[in-house]
Amino acid sequence: MRSRRAAQLSQRQAALLLLVPFLATYALFLVYPFFRGVWISMHDWNLLAVAFNPDAKEFVGLRNYERVMWGEDIEWGLAAPLWQGLGLIGLALAAVLHRRSRVSRFNAIALGVVSLLLVVLPGFHPGEVGRWYDRRFWPTVGNTVLFVGLTVPGVTISALLLAAGMNRETRAMGILRTLFFLSQVLSVTVVTLIWQIMFSPRQGLIANITEVAGGTPINWLTDQQFAMAAIVIATVWWSLGIAMILFLAGLQDISSEIYEAAALDNARGPRAFWFITLPNLRRTITLVVVLQIILHFQVFGQSHLMTQGGPNDTTQVLVRYIYQTGFRDSELGRASAMAVFLFVIMGGFSVVQFIIGREKDE
Amino acid sequence: MRHVLLTAAAAATFASAAPAQEVTLARFFGACEDAGTDTTTSVGEACIIQSIINAASAEIDGVTVNTLPTDWGNYYDQIKAAFAGGTPPDVFVMHAHTIPEFASLGALADLSGDLEAAGIDTSDWAPLALDGVTYEGGIYGVPMDFHANLFHVNLDLMAEADLVNDDGSPILPTSPDELLAHAEQFKAATGKNYLAADFAQFPIGVRLVVSMLWQQGSNIFDAEGNAQVDTTETRAAINSIVQLFENDLADPRLNYADSQQAFLNGEAGILVNGTWVVDFYDSEAADPDVPLTNYYVADFPVLFEESATWAGSHGWAIPASLKQDDPETYEAALRVIAFIQEHNLDWARTGHMSVLQSVLESDDYNALPHRDEYAATATMAADLPPTEHFSAIQDILNRELQAIWLTGKSVDNALSDAQIDIQDVLDS
């Protein structure tokens, strides 16, 4: 009886049936909250007021987005010559490289888009009588981009070097691999606690070493010049593990025969790393970089727990701003508008990852 | 044997199934693992309040109190999320300045008609404490203390700098110029910083500046909701502090833990911190391993014309939904609050000032360590005008003040930015 009923299900039906639990969970916990978030972002929505009176919200269309991202009398011009100049150089480079077929079409377009954004975005500024409605939003976005810009290369390069160094089947290397991966399993609270102690100018390890070397300890977490560096260092230490494992997996995919052949051509050590390892790891590196970008745009705990966004907002990041706007200020509508903005950024990088993933398969 | 065990297990099940009313309680003040139920010997805010709560759970018939895990820094966010999710704690501690925000939305139960039946006598409350928990005629909380900024003084270092009176009290400044002169005299004599405080993260700097604003008869905003930050009074208040940093007489980059450690290590003459650490510093000073030995507590000095210092008040509140939907738990929650209020003297041991006239006048209260040294603080206590945006305003000020002394932002820019941001918040 049972087998007959099973036989009645077509392969398509069986697939659907098996997919239902996932789809239902996905729809309930991801798709629905996402669209609800977008819907909330179009309302003047006080977290507590709406909890007590569902009618206390008011539809305001895109006003929250305007309130967060725009201002009065905003003009466009050469407001940030350095960034905009870099963008122009990038645009020219993309065109030249593409014409000479030095880079793939995709890379040329990616470079072009990033450069164009660099030219356009920093150009907006308030005119003489104008102001941003929210003067903290764009600097916060800038801090988040800076954090990502420092952390991703930091994690990628150090994980790559560690993986290359430990890609040997000895007991010592096994122990070292485990040790380096251990930090990854800690929660953000533990990581930030460890690093707050490390950075403490009074009892921290770093301060002690500085003093032994005859220097004056740095107030890492409250000094404008070092606060961002401090949370980047803690984050690199924390996120090394998974990147290292991915690189190790990539390294073990490279056939030893290639190295042997290279050795015959006198390519050993750093030369082998540069000419053999790196080109063969290209796909893994791209994967690690894109994953890290998406991950670190969502940085919250390190800034919230170690520096509280300070000093003077230098380590204020987007998710922390969303959190404060939503919970401290109860402005859920505005917080959701920022969250949608963050989604668009991360969505953009996900598309990049998707395209690169497809390129690989071809 | 097995039979005996089973019977015991059954008995235990029955015992625990007795009709004990569970009251969930949320609080800040930090964690204390083994607080016990002895309310008279615990030390520090966390352990004193937890011992009182444990005692309430043990001593009130038919009521057990379950203290929820909460975190200091995110406490109000957790409370808001709990309200938004429809599961607020049955009893929770609040600062008086947050009551308008919650009460205006109907989140809090109006306790005014029920306090007497629960054995809570509002006529015993200090008038300022009653004001703090009153919103549009209703009483939305039961006050537990006044807390204020104090000068915690290392008398040995002050004596070295010749800044001690004949009666043993420290000589404190009476004007911004004198503050600078004392600090310079102190540094010359001891080589150490005159003043320490968490100017880098915790809003101690904000509290100093607003205290000095009130001392000049000014404020951050008026009762009509107009920001008035960018004023000569604010500049005078800020300059009083900045002059210490500019002359290397205080370090703005110390956070809470580091500034406290600097004071306990005898590296600074005065620490600006609240009433909540008096018993802790007192016990530390008694420890022979701690360099601080001669500890004194002074009122925040009056540096301008009027007498005023930043102060706040903690109190206990109950959600409106509990009063409406669950009268039994509501009654149990009130009994827990009444119990906590009965132990107001124990709570005052932290260093906080009592809100009960009967306690304030008692010999036991006045015999608490250092109490006579900062008696005037009770009459100096002041707070910002009631606002639903207290936290946001405090954060803006904290950010801009820190920008001045940590990142060199000009006072003009910081104040004009703060003026715009605070007005935006008040208008929203």
JSON list of C-alpha atoms in Angstrom, two decimals, chain B residues 279-410:
[
{"chain": "B", "resi": 279, "resn": "ASP", "atom": "CA", "xyz": [31.00, 51.48, 50.06]},
{"chain": "B", "resi": 280, "resn": "PHE", "atom": "CA", "xyz": [33.22, 49.77, 47.48]},
{"chain": "B", "resi": 281, "resn": "TYR", "atom": "CA", "xyz": [35.97, 52.42, 47.68]},
{"chain": "B", "resi": 282, "resn": "ASP", "atom": "CA", "xyz": [35.62, 52.44, 51.46]},
{"chain": "B", "resi": 283, "resn": "SER", "atom": "CA", "xyz": [36.23, 48.69, 51.59]},
{"chain": "B", "resi": 284, "resn": "GLU", "atom": "CA", "xyz": [39.12, 49.02, 49.11]},
{"chain": "B", "resi": 285, "resn": "ALA", "atom": "CA", "xyz": [40.71, 51.77, 51.22]},
{"chain": "B", "resi": 286, "resn": "ALA", "atom": "CA", "xyz": [40.63, 49.41, 54.20]},
{"chain": "B", "resi": 287, "resn": "ASP", "atom": "CA", "xyz": [42.61, 46.83, 52.22]},
{"chain": "B", "resi": 288, "resn": "PRO", "atom": "CA", "xyz": [46.33, 47.21, 53.02]},
{"chain": "B", "resi": 289, "resn": "ASP", "atom": "CA", "xyz": [47.24, 46.10, 49.48]},
{"chain": "B", "resi": 290, "resn": "VAL", "atom": "CA", "xyz": [45.41, 49.05, 47.92]},
{"chain": "B", "resi": 291, "resn": "PRO", "atom": "CA", "xyz": [47.47, 52.26, 47.75]},
{"chain": "B", "resi": 292, "resn": "LEU", "atom": "CA", "xyz": [44.40, 54.42, 48.51]},
{"chain": "B", "resi": 293, "resn": "THR", "atom": "CA", "xyz": [44.13, 54.55, 52.30]},
{"chain": "B", "resi": 294, "resn": "ASN", "atom": "CA", "xyz": [42.76, 57.88, 53.43]},
{"chain": "B", "resi": 295, "resn": "TYR", "atom": "CA", "xyz": [39.47, 58.05, 51.55]},
{"chain": "B", "resi": 296, "resn": "TYR", "atom": "CA", "xyz": [37.08, 60.98, 51.77]},
{"chain": "B", "resi": 297, "resn": "VAL", "atom": "CA", "xyz": [33.83, 61.73, 49.94]},
{"chain": "B", "resi": 298, "resn": "ALA", "atom": "CA", "xyz": [32.95, 65.32, 49.10]},
{"chain": "B", "resi": 299, "resn": "ASP", "atom": "CA", "xyz": [29.96, 67.03, 47.53]},
{"chain": "B", "resi": 300, "resn": "PHE", "atom": "CA", "xyz": [30.45, 68.10, 43.95]},
{"chain": "B", "resi": 301, "resn": "PRO", "atom": "CA", "xyz": [31.93, 71.60, 44.36]},
{"chain": "B", "resi": 302, "resn": "VAL", "atom": "CA", "xyz": [29.99, 74.72, 43.43]},
{"chain": "B", "resi": 303, "resn": "LEU", "atom": "CA", "xyz": [32.18, 76.44, 40.84]},
{"chain": "B", "resi": 304, "resn": "PHE", "atom": "CA", "xyz": [29.64, 79.07, 39.77]},
{"chain": "B", "resi": 305, "resn": "GLU", "atom": "CA", "xyz": [26.85, 81.05, 41.41]},
{"chain": "B", "resi": 306, "resn": "GLU", "atom": "CA", "xyz": [24.23, 78.46, 42.30]},
{"chain": "B", "resi": 307, "resn": "SER", "atom": "CA", "xyz": [24.43, 75.19, 44.17]},
{"chain": "B", "resi": 308, "resn": "ALA", "atom": "CA", "xyz": [23.56, 72.22, 41.93]},
{"chain": "B", "resi": 309, "resn": "THR", "atom": "CA", "xyz": [24.81, 68.78, 40.97]},
{"chain": "B", "resi": 310, "resn": "TRP", "atom": "CA", "xyz": [23.66, 66.11, 38.57]},
{"chain": "B", "resi": 311, "resn": "ALA", "atom": "CA", "xyz": [21.48, 63.53, 40.24]},
{"chain": "B", "resi": 312, "resn": "GLY", "atom": "CA", "xyz": [19.13, 60.78, 39.25]},
{"chain": "B", "resi": 313, "resn": "SER", "atom": "CA", "xyz": [16.76, 58.37, 40.93]},
{"chain": "B", "resi": 314, "resn": "HIS", "atom": "CA", "xyz": [16.18, 54.63, 40.55]},
{"chain": "B", "resi": 315, "resn": "GLY", "atom": "CA", "xyz": [12.71, 53.22, 41.04]},
{"chain": "B", "resi": 316, "resn": "TRP", "atom": "CA", "xyz": [10.65, 50.08, 40.43]},
{"chain": "B", "resi": 317, "resn": "ALA", "atom": "CA", "xyz": [7.81, 49.88, 37.91]},
{"chain": "B", "resi": 318, "resn": "ILE", "atom": "CA", "xyz": [5.18, 47.34, 36.84]},
{"chain": "B", "resi": 319, "resn": "PRO", "atom": "CA", "xyz": [3.77, 46.90, 33.30]},
{"chain": "B", "resi": 320, "resn": "ALA", "atom": "CA", "xyz": [0.22, 48.17, 32.75]},
{"chain": "B", "resi": 321, "resn": "SER", "atom": "CA", "xyz": [-0.69, 44.84, 31.16]},
{"chain": "B", "resi": 322, "resn": "LEU", "atom": "CA", "xyz": [0.04, 42.98, 34.39]},
{"chain": "B", "resi": 323, "resn": "LYS", "atom": "CA", "xyz": [-2.32, 45.18, 36.41]},
{"chain": "B", "resi": 324, "resn": "GLN", "atom": "CA", "xyz": [-5.01, 44.72, 33.79]},
{"chain": "B", "resi": 325, "resn": "ASP", "atom": "CA", "xyz": [-4.69, 41.02, 33.00]},
{"chain": "B", "resi": 326, "resn": "ASP", "atom": "CA", "xyz": [-3.20, 39.31, 36.03]},
{"chain": "B", "resi": 327, "resn": "PRO", "atom": "CA", "xyz": [-4.26, 40.90, 39.34]},
{"chain": "B", "resi": 328, "resn": "GLU", "atom": "CA", "xyz": [-2.70, 38.12, 41.44]},
{"chain": "B", "resi": 329, "resn": "THR", "atom": "CA", "xyz": [0.79, 38.54, 40.01]},
{"chain": "B", "resi": 330, "resn": "TYR", "atom": "CA", "xyz": [0.31, 42.32, 40.12]},
{"chain": "B", "resi": 331, "resn": "GLU", "atom": "CA", "xyz": [-0.37, 42.08, 43.83]},
{"chain": "B", "resi": 332, "resn": "ALA", "atom": "CA", "xyz": [2.64, 39.80, 44.32]},
{"chain": "B", "resi": 333, "resn": "ALA", "atom": "CA", "xyz": [4.79, 42.26, 42.33]},
{"chain": "B", "resi": 334, "resn": "LEU", "atom": "CA", "xyz": [3.67, 45.09, 44.61]},
{"chain": "B", "resi": 335, "resn": "ARG", "atom": "CA", "xyz": [4.60, 43.01, 47.64]},
{"chain": "B", "resi": 336, "resn": "VAL", "atom": "CA", "xyz": [8.08, 42.50, 46.20]},
{"chain": "B", "resi": 337, "resn": "ILE", "atom": "CA", "xyz": [8.47, 46.25, 45.64]},
{"chain": "B", "resi": 338, "resn": "ALA", "atom": "CA", "xyz": [7.22, 46.94, 49.18]},
{"chain": "B", "resi": 339, "resn": "PHE", "atom": "CA", "xyz": [9.82, 44.48, 50.50]},
{"chain": "B", "resi": 340, "resn": "ILE", "atom": "CA", "xyz": [12.58, 46.22, 48.55]},
{"chain": "B", "resi": 341, "resn": "GLN", "atom": "CA", "xyz": [11.44, 49.57, 49.92]},
{"chain": "B", "resi": 342, "resn": "GLU", "atom": "CA", "xyz": [11.48, 48.20, 53.48]},
{"chain": "B", "resi": 343, "resn": "HIS", "atom": "CA", "xyz": [15.17, 47.47, 52.90]},
{"chain": "B", "resi": 344, "resn": "ASN", "atom": "CA", "xyz": [15.93, 51.00, 51.78]},
{"chain": "B", "resi": 345, "resn": "LEU", "atom": "CA", "xyz": [18.56, 51.36, 54.49]},
{"chain": "B", "resi": 346, "resn": "ASP", "atom": "CA", "xyz": [20.39, 48.29, 53.16]},
{"chain": "B", "resi": 347, "resn": "TRP", "atom": "CA", "xyz": [20.34, 49.75, 49.68]},
{"chain": "B", "resi": 348, "resn": "ALA", "atom": "CA", "xyz": [21.62, 53.09, 50.98]},
{"chain": "B", "resi": 349, "resn": "ARG", "atom": "CA", "xyz": [24.71, 51.21, 52.19]},
{"chain": "B", "resi": 350, "resn": "THR", "atom": "CA", "xyz": [25.97, 51.36, 48.58]},
{"chain": "B", "resi": 351, "resn": "GLY", "atom": "CA", "xyz": [26.43, 55.09, 49.07]},
{"chain": "B", "resi": 352, "resn": "HIS", "atom": "CA", "xyz": [23.14, 56.10, 47.45]},
{"chain": "B", "resi": 353, "resn": "MET", "atom": "CA", "xyz": [20.93, 58.56, 49.27]},
{"chain": "B", "resi": 354, "resn": "SER", "atom": "CA", "xyz": [17.66, 57.30, 50.67]},
{"chain": "B", "resi": 355, "resn": "VAL", "atom": "CA", "xyz": [14.33, 58.58, 49.34]},
{"chain": "B", "resi": 356, "resn": "LEU", "atom": "CA", "xyz": [12.46, 57.86, 52.57]},
{"chain": "B", "resi": 357, "resn": "GLN", "atom": "CA", "xyz": [12.23, 60.64, 55.14]},
{"chain": "B", "resi": 358, "resn": "SER", "atom": "CA", "xyz": [12.11, 58.05, 57.92]},
{"chain": "B", "resi": 359, "resn": "VAL", "atom": "CA", "xyz": [15.39, 56.52, 56.77]},
{"chain": "B", "resi": 360, "resn": "LEU", "atom": "CA", "xyz": [17.03, 59.88, 56.10]},
{"chain": "B", "resi": 361, "resn": "GLU", "atom": "CA", "xyz": [16.36, 60.91, 59.68]},
{"chain": "B", "resi": 362, "resn": "SER", "atom": "CA", "xyz": [17.41, 57.59, 61.24]},
{"chain": "B", "resi": 363, "resn": "ASP", "atom": "CA", "xyz": [20.63, 57.23, 63.24]},
{"chain": "B", "resi": 364, "resn": "ASP", "atom": "CA", "xyz": [21.56, 54.05, 61.37]},
{"chain": "B", "resi": 365, "resn": "TYR", "atom": "CA", "xyz": [21.48, 55.91, 58.05]},
{"chain": "B", "resi": 366, "resn": "ASN", "atom": "CA", "xyz": [23.50, 58.83, 59.32]},
{"chain": "B", "resi": 367, "resn": "ALA", "atom": "CA", "xyz": [26.04, 56.47, 60.84]},
{"chain": "B", "resi": 368, "resn": "LEU", "atom": "CA", "xyz": [26.84, 54.93, 57.44]},
{"chain": "B", "resi": 369, "resn": "PRO", "atom": "CA", "xyz": [30.48, 55.48, 56.39]},
{"chain": "B", "resi": 370, "resn": "HIS", "atom": "CA", "xyz": [31.25, 58.96, 54.95]},
{"chain": "B", "resi": 371, "resn": "ARG", "atom": "CA", "xyz": [27.57, 59.89, 54.98]},
{"chain": "B", "resi": 372, "resn": "ASP", "atom": "CA", "xyz": [28.14, 63.21, 56.77]},
{"chain": "B", "resi": 373, "resn": "GLU", "atom": "CA", "xyz": [30.83, 64.15, 54.26]},
{"chain": "B", "resi": 374, "resn": "TYR", "atom": "CA", "xyz": [28.35, 64.51, 51.39]},
{"chain": "B", "resi": 375, "resn": "ALA", "atom": "CA", "xyz": [25.17, 65.40, 53.23]},
{"chain": "B", "resi": 376, "resn": "ALA", "atom": "CA", "xyz": [24.72, 68.60, 51.20]},
{"chain": "B", "resi": 377, "resn": "THR", "atom": "CA", "xyz": [24.38, 66.63, 47.95]},
{"chain": "B", "resi": 378, "resn": "ALA", "atom": "CA", "xyz": [20.76, 65.83, 48.84]},
{"chain": "B", "resi": 379, "resn": "THR", "atom": "CA", "xyz": [19.90, 69.53, 48.62]},
{"chain": "B", "resi": 380, "resn": "MET", "atom": "CA", "xyz": [21.98, 70.10, 45.46]},
{"chain": "B", "resi": 381, "resn": "ALA", "atom": "CA", "xyz": [20.37, 67.31, 43.43]},
{"chain": "B", "resi": 382, "resn": "ALA", "atom": "CA", "xyz": [18.98, 68.40, 40.07]},
{"chain": "B", "resi": 383, "resn": "ASP", "atom": "CA", "xyz": [18.05, 66.70, 36.79]},
{"chain": "B", "resi": 384, "resn": "LEU", "atom": "CA", "xyz": [17.21, 67.65, 33.21]},
{"chain": "B", "resi": 385, "resn": "PRO", "atom": "CA", "xyz": [13.62, 68.71, 32.43]},
{"chain": "B", "resi": 386, "resn": "PRO", "atom": "CA", "xyz": [11.43, 65.60, 31.83]},
{"chain": "B", "resi": 387, "resn": "THR", "atom": "CA", "xyz": [11.79, 64.35, 28.26]},
{"chain": "B", "resi": 388, "resn": "GLU", "atom": "CA", "xyz": [10.92, 61.24, 26.30]},
{"chain": "B", "resi": 389, "resn": "HIS", "atom": "CA", "xyz": [14.32, 61.43, 24.61]},
{"chain": "B", "resi": 390, "resn": "PHE", "atom": "CA", "xyz": [16.66, 61.49, 27.58]},
{"chain": "B", "resi": 391, "resn": "SER", "atom": "CA", "xyz": [19.02, 58.74, 26.37]},
{"chain": "B", "resi": 392, "resn": "ALA", "atom": "CA", "xyz": [19.37, 60.15, 22.86]},
{"chain": "B", "resi": 393, "resn": "ILE", "atom": "CA", "xyz": [20.12, 63.65, 24.22]},
{"chain": "B", "resi": 394, "resn": "GLN", "atom": "CA", "xyz": [22.66, 62.31, 26.69]},
{"chain": "B", "resi": 395, "resn": "ASP", "atom": "CA", "xyz": [24.36, 60.34, 23.90]},
{"chain": "B", "resi": 396, "resn": "ILE", "atom": "CA", "xyz": [24.58, 63.41, 21.66]},
{"chain": "B", "resi": 397, "resn": "LEU", "atom": "CA", "xyz": [26.16, 65.48, 24.42]},
{"chain": "B", "resi": 398, "resn": "ASN", "atom": "CA", "xyz": [28.50, 62.67, 25.37]},
{"chain": "B", "resi": 399, "resn": "ARG", "atom": "CA", "xyz": [29.63, 62.27, 21.77]},
{"chain": "B", "resi": 400, "resn": "GLU", "atom": "CA", "xyz": [30.23, 65.97, 21.18]},
{"chain": "B", "resi": 401, "resn": "LEU", "atom": "CA", "xyz": [32.00, 66.54, 24.50]},
{"chain": "B", "resi": 402, "resn": "GLN", "atom": "CA", "xyz": [34.25, 63.58, 23.88]},
{"chain": "B", "resi": 403, "resn": "ALA", "atom": "CA", "xyz": [34.90, 64.93, 20.39]},
{"chain": "B", "resi": 404, "resn": "ILE", "atom": "CA", "xyz": [36.19, 68.11, 22.04]},
{"chain": "B", "resi": 405, "resn": "TRP", "atom": "CA", "xyz": [38.62, 66.51, 24.44]},
{"chain": "B", "resi": 406, "resn": "LEU", "atom": "CA", "xyz": [39.48, 63.29, 22.63]},
{"chain": "B", "resi": 407, "resn": "THR", "atom": "CA", "xyz": [39.64, 64.38, 19.02]},
{"chain": "B", "resi": 408, "resn": "GLY", "atom": "CA", "xyz": [40.29, 68.12, 19.17]},
{"chain": "B", "resi": 409, "resn": "LYS", "atom": "CA", "xyz": [36.98, 69.14, 17.60]},
{"chain": "B", "resi": 410, "resn": "SER", "atom": "CA", "xyz": [36.49, 72.86, 18.17]}
]
